XYZ file of C-alpha atoms in Angstrom:
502
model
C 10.737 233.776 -4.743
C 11.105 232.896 -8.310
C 10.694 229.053 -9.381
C 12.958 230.419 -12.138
C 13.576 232.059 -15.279
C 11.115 231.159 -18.500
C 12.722 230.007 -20.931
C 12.081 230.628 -24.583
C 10.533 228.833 -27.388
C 12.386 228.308 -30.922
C 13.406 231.274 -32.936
C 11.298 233.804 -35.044
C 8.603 232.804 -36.796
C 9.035 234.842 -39.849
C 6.286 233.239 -42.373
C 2.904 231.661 -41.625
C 1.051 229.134 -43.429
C -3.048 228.426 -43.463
C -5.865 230.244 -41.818
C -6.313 229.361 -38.324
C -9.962 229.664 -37.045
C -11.286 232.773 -37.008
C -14.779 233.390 -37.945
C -15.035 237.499 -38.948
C -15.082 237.128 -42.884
C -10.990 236.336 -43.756
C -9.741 237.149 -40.180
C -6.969 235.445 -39.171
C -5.268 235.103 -35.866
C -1.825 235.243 -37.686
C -1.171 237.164 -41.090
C -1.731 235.098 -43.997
C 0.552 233.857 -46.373
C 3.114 232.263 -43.788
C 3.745 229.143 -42.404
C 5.419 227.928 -38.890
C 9.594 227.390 -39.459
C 10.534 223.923 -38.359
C 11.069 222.486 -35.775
C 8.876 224.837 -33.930
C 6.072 224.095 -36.125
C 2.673 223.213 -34.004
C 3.181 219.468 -34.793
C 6.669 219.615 -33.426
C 5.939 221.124 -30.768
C 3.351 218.465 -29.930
C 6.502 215.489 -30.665
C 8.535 217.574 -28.565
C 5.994 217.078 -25.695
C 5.316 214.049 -26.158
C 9.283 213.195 -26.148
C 9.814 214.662 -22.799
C 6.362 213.857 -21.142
C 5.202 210.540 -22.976
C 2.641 209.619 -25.257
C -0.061 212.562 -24.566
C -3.172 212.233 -24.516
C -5.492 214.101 -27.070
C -8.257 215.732 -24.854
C -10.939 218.559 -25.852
C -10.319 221.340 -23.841
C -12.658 224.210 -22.809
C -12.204 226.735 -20.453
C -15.328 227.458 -18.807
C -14.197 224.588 -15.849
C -11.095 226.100 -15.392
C -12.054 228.975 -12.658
C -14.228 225.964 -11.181
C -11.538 223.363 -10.826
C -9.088 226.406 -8.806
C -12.085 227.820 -7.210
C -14.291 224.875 -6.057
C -11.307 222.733 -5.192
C -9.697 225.315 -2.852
C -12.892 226.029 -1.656
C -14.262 222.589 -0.735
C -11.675 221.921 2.222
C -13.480 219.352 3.748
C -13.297 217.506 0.284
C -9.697 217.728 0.315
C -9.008 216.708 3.622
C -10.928 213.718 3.076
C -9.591 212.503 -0.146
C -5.874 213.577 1.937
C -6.022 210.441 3.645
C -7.359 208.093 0.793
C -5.448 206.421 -1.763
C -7.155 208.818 -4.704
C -4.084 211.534 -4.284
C -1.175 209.753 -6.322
C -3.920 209.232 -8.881
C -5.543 212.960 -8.685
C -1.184 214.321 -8.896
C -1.008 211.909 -11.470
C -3.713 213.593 -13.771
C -3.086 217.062 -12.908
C 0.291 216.997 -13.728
C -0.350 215.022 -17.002
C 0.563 216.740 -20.259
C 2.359 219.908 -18.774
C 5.180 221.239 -20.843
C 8.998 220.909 -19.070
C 9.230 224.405 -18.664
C 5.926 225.792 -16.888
C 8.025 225.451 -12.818
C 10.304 228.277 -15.022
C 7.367 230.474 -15.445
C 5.819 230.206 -12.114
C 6.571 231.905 -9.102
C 6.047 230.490 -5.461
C 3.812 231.634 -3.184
C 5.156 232.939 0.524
C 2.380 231.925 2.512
C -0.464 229.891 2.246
C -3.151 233.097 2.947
C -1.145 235.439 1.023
C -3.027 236.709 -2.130
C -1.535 234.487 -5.593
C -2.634 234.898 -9.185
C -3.787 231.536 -10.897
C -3.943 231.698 -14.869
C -7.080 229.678 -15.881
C -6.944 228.728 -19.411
C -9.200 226.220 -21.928
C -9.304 225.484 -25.484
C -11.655 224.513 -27.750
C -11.375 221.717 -30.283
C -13.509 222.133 -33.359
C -14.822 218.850 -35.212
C -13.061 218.857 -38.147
C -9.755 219.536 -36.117
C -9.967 216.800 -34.144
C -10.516 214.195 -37.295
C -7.570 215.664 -38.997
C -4.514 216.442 -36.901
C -4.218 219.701 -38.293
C -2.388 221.200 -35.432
C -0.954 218.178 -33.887
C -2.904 218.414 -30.676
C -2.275 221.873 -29.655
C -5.424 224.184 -29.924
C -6.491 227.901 -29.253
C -7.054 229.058 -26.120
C -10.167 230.563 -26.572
C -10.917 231.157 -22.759
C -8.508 233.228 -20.605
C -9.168 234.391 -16.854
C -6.387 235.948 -14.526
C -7.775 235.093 -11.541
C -6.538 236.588 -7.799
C -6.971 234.279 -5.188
C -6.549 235.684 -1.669
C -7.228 233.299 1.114
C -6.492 235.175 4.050
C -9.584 237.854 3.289
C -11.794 234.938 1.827
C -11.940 236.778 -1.376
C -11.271 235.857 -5.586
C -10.835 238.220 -8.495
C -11.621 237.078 -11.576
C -10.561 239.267 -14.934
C -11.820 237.302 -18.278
C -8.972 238.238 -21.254
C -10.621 238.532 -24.814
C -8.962 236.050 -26.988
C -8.535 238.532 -29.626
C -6.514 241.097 -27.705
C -3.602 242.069 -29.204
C -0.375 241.781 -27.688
C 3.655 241.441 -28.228
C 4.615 238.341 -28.403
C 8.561 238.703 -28.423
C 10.022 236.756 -30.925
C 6.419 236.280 -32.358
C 5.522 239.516 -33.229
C 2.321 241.342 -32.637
C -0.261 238.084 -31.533
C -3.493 237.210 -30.813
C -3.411 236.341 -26.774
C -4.699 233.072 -27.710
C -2.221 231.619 -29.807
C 0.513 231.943 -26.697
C -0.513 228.079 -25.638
C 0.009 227.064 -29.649
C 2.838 228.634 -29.995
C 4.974 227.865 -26.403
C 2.613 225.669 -24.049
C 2.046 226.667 -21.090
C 5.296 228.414 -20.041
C 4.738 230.809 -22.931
C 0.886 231.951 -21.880
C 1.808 232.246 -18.518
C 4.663 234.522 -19.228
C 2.846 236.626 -21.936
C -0.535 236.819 -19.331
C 2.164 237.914 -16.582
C 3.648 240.403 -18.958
C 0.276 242.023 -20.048
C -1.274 242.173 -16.351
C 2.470 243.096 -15.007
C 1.984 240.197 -12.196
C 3.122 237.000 -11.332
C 1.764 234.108 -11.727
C 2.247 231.248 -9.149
C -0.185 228.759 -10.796
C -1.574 227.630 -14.018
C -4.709 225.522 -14.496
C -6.025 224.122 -17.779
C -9.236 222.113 -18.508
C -11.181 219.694 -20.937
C -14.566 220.223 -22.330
C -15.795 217.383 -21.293
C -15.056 218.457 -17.618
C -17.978 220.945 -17.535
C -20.606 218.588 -18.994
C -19.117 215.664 -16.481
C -19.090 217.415 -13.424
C -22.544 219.198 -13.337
C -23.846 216.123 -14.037
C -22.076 214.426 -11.271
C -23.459 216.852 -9.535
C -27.136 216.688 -10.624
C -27.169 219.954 -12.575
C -26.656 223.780 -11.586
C -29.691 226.299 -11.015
C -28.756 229.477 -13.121
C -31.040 232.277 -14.603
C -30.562 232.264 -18.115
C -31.590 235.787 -18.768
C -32.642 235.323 -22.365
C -33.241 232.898 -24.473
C -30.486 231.148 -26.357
C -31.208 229.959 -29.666
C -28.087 229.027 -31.194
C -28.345 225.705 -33.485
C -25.326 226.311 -35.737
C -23.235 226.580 -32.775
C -24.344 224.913 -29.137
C -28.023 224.938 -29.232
C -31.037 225.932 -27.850
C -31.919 226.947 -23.859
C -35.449 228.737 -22.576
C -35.374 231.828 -20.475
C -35.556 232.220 -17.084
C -34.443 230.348 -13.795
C -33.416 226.686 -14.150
C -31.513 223.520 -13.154
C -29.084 223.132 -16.289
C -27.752 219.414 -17.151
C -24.077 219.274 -18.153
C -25.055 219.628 -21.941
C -27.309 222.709 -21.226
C -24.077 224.191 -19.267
C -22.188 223.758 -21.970
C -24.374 225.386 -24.299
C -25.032 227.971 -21.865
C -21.064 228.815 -21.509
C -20.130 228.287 -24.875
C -22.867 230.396 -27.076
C -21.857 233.490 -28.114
C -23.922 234.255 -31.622
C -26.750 233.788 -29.672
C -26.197 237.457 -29.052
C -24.703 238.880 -32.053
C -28.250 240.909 -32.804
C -28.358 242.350 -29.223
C -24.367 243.182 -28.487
C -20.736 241.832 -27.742
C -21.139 237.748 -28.037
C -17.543 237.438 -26.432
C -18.657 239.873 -23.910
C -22.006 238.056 -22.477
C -20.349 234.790 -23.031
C -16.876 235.830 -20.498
C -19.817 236.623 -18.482
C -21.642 233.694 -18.445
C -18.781 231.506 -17.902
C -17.978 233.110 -14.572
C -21.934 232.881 -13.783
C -21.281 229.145 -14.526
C -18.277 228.651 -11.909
C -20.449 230.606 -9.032
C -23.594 228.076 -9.776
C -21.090 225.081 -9.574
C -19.105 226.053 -6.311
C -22.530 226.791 -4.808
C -23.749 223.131 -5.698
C -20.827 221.651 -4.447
C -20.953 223.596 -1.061
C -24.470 221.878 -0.622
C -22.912 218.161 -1.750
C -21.976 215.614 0.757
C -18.714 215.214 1.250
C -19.013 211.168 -1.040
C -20.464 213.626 -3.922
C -17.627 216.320 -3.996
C -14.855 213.940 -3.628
C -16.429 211.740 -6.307
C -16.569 215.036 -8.646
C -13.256 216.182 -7.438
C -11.647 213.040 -8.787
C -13.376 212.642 -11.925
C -12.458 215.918 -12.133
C -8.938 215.484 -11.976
C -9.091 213.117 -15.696
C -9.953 216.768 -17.356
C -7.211 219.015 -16.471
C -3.512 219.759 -16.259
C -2.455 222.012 -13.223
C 1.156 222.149 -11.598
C -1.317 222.370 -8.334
C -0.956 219.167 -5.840
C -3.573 217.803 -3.523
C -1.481 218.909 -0.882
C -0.841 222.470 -1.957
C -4.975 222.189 -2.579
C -5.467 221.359 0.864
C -3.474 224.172 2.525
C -5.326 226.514 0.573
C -8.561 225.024 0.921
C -8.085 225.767 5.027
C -7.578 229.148 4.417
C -10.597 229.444 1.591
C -13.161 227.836 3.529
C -16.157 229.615 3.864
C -16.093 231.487 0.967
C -19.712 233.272 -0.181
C -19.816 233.671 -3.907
C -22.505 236.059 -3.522
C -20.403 238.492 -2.070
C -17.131 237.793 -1.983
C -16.290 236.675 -5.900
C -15.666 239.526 -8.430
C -15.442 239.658 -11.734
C -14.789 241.608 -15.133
C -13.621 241.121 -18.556
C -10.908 243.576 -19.570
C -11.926 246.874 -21.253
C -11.080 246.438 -25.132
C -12.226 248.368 -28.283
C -12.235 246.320 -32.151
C -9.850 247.365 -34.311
C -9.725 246.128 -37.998
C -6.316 246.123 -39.346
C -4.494 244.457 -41.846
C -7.503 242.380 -42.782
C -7.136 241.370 -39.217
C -9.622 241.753 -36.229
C -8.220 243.309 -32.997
C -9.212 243.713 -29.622
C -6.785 246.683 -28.520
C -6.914 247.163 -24.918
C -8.115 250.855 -23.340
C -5.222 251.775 -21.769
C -6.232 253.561 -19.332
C -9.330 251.636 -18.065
C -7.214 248.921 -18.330
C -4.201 250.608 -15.930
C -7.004 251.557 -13.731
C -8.741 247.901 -13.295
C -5.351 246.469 -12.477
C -4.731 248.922 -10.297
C -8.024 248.097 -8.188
C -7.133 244.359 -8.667
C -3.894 244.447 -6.996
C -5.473 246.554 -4.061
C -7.745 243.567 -3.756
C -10.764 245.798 -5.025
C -13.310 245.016 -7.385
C -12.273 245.449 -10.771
C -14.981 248.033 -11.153
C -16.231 250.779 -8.928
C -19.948 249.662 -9.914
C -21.681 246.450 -11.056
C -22.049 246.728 -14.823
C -25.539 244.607 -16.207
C -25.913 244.823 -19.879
C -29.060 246.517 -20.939
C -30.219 244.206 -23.757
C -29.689 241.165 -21.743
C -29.439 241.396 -18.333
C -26.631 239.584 -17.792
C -24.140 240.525 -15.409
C -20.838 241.998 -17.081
C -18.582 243.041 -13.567
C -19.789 241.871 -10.373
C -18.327 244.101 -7.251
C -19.858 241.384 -4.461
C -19.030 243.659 -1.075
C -16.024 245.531 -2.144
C -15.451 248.261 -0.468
C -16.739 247.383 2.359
C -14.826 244.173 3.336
C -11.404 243.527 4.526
C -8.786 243.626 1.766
C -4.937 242.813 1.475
C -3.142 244.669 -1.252
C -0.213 243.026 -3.531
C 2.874 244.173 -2.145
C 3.826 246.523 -5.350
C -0.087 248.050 -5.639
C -0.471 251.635 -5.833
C -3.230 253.463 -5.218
C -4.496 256.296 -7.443
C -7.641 257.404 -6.107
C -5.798 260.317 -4.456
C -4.404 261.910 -6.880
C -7.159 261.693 -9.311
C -7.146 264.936 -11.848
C -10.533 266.394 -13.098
C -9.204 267.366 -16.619
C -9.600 264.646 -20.005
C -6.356 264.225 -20.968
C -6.340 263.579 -25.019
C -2.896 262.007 -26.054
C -1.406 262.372 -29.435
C 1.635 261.051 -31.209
C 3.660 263.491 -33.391
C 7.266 262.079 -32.732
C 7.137 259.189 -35.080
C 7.831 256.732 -32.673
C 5.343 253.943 -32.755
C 3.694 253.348 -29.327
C 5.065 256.433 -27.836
C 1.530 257.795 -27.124
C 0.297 254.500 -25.393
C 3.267 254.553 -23.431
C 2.721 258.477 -21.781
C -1.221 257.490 -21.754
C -0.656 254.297 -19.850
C 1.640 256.626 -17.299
C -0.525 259.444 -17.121
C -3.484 256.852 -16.205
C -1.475 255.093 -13.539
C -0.692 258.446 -11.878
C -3.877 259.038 -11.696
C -5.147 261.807 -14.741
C -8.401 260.956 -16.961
C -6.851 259.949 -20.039
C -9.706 259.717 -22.529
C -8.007 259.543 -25.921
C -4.933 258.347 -27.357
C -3.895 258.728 -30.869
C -2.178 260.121 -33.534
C -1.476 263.930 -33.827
C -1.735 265.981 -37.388
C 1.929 265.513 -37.868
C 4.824 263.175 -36.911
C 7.546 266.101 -36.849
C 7.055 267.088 -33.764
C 10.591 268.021 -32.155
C 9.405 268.432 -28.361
C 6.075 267.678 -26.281
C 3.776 269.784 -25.828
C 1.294 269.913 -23.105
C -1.768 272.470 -23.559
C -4.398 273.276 -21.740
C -8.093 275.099 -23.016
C -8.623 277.306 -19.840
C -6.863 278.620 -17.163
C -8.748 276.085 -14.595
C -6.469 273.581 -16.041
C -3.289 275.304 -15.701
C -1.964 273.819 -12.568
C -3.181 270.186 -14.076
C -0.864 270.942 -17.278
C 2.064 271.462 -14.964
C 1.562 268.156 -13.076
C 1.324 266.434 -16.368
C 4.775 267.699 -17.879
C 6.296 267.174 -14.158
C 4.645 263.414 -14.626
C 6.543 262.935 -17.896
C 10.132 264.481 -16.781
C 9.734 268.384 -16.821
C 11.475 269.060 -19.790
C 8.166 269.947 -21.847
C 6.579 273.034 -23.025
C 3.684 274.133 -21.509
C 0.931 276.474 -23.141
C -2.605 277.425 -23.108
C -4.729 277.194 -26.320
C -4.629 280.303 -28.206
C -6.811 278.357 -31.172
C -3.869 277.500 -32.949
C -5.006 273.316 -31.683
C -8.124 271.819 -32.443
C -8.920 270.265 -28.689
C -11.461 267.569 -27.905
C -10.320 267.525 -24.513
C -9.273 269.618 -21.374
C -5.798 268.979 -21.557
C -3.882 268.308 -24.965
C -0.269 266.243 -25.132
C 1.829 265.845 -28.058
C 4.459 263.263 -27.903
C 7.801 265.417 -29.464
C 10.432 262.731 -30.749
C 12.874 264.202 -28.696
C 10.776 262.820 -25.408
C 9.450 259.779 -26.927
C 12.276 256.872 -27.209
């Protein structure tokens, strides 16, 4: 049942103004040479918030607590039902809900059942020195760490999926966006509904939390043990850690979860530090599961002071019955979503691989891993998809999953554009994947004057694929084996035709 409809924010935002934060050479997050149209400007959008909510309070945000505060907290029933019956819950309500925007209930679905599987958006933004002495956005920041996360309490199980911030996406009456300026640009209602739109899910909860969370917390806690799997020396940035297996201080977590250049010599920095973030919320649920009960409510609250959830203690309690028992070891996965760079426009991109991406959804919804195997990166050692015991375990799919295991084809599919129409070859690729073909390439074709689609195929084996491709994508198109009039790199070619394309 829907909470109700999302409502927008402001009109177009037709010019820009100022560079906002990136780091690769003159990338931008937002074309330069334009500035924000009044009154939905970032610092009116902070006056507007502070109109409806009262005076705000300016807080550094990260997100690398955020998957802790849903996780741990649902988790750690006996913490809840204790603090249930204390006088710490108006105060605990009082703090989550502090600082939400007026439309986020709008965005946000309800959940039927307390151990029915929900999606929680787990967001966190960092606030840079020099921001935080000037104003310069009027207290709304980047959110530089995104995780969909599927919680599903009646199989004991969570899904975690870390978004790149970089990854490109249509932001309505935005244009094409960086994910991470949703949260500038709309709050929270506006990320939830453009992390709902990309996953095609909804969202029942949203979650957002300080920096100084993580560093307060572990500390609270008497530090985390985690196996730093190679040495971080990152002084520019965060700062320096040894290698190998250790009990990290709340500082050390922080520079732990937040370094990424640390790796720029050996691979992905964003990549190794998604996954280090998730390592960080397994170490912290584990040290709360071996806390006394006067430890993890003291954390709990403190906790509280750092984050803004629509989540109550109540609604925390019923799912912390149904959670209990949890074994991150086995029974927390995790992934970042499969993305390629792309430099356009002066502009760094990460595009999402359409169908790696289709296919990790997929699995997500069935309440599988998001990968078949656990990935570890080579250079490192750390971690990239955990899988825990999928596969093996009891699972509850969403109620609109598909499965497309079955109908898996053996043939790479290459996809080209030749109608003109922009996106049209995403769009067949992304419905080719999710009936189940190995699409392997999507592009554009020699020509944009293509009339109708073509579908070829290089040998007769794939014949019978080529005919459940064009049956996938209406009928209508003409099907041929090469003759070596096409250049293939593939088993099976398509050619979007502008006739099949709008």
């Amino acid at each position: 049942m829907s909470k109700g409809k999302h409502a927008g924010h402001g009109t177009p935002v037709t010019r820009y103004e100022d560079q906002w934060g990136q780091e690769q050479g003159n990338a931008q997050w937002m074309p330069s040479g334009m500035v924000p149209i009044n009154p939905y400007s970032r610092s009116s959008y902070a006056e507007g918030l502070a109109n409806k909510k009262g005076k705000r309070r300016r807080r550094k945000r990260i997100g690398i607590t955020i998957a802790l505060v849903i996780i741990a907290m649902l988790v750690c029933a006996g913490t809840a039902a204790a603090l249930y019956f204390t006088n710490q819950i108006k105060t605990i309500d009082e703090n989550f809900s502090q600082g939400l925007d007026a439309d986020i209930e709008d965005a946000l679905v309800e959940t039927n059942a307390p151990s029915d599987p929900f999606y929680v958006l787990l967001m966190g933004t960092d606030e840079s020195i020099e921001r935080s002495e000037d104003n310069t956005f009027g207290g709304i920041y980047r959110t530089d760490t995104i995780i969909l996360a599927r919680v599903d309490p009646g199989n004991k199980k969570v899904t975690m999926i870390s978004i790149p911030r970089d990854t490109q996406v249509d932001m309505g009456e935005y244009g094409l966006q960086k994910i991470n300026a949703a949260y500038a640009y709309g709050g929270a209602s506006l990320a939830v509904k453009t992390v709902s739109e990309l996953c095609d899910v909804d969202i029942a909860h949203f979650v957002l939390v300080d920096m100084d969370g993580l560093a307060a917390i572990v500390d609270n806690l008497g530090g985390i043990e985690v196996d730093v799997p190679m040495e971080i020396d990152d002084e520019d940035y965060t700062g320096h850690l040894d290698a190998g297996l250790q009990t990290l201080d709340g500082w050390q977590t922080l520079i732990f979860a937040r370094s990424r250049h640390a790796y720029d010599s050996v691979g992905d920095g964003d990549l190794l530090r998604a996954a280090n973030q998730r390592t960080v919320i397994s170490a912290i649920v584990d040290k709360l599961f071996q806390s006394d009960i006067i430890t993890m409510s003291t954390s709990i609250t403190n906790l509280s002071s750092f984050i803004q959830t629509d989540l109550t203690v109540s609604e925390i309690v019923e799912y912390a019955q149904a959670l209990k028992g949890i074994d991150t070891t086995t029974d927390v996965y995790s992934a970042t979503a499969p993305v390629e760079s792309v430099y356009e426009n002066n502009i760094w991109w990460c595009k999402l691989i359409t169908s790696e991406w289709e296919e990790m959804l997929s699995r997500m919804k069935q309440g599988l891993a998001p990968t078949e195997e656990q990935e570890v990166d080579s250079a490192t050692g750390i971690v990239l998809s955990s899988v825990g015991d999928s596969g093996t375990a009891s699972v509850t799919a969403d109620t609109n999953a598909t499965s497309t295991a079955s109908v898996t084809q053996d043939g790479n599919v290459v996809v080209k554009n030749g109608s003109g129409v922009s996106g049209a070859a995403s769009s067949a690729a992304s419905m080719l994947a999710k009936a189940g073909f190995n699409v392997t390439e999507v592009g554009d074709a020699d020509s944009d004057k293509y009339k109708s689609t073509l579908i070829i195929y290089a040998s007769d084996e794939f014949a019978d694929e080529a005919k459940t491709i064009n049956e996938t994508l209406g009928g209508s198109n003409t099907v041929m084996k090469n003759d070596g009039t096409y250049t293939m790199t593939g088993d099976l070619l398509v050619v979007l035709g502008s006739a099949d394309a709008s």
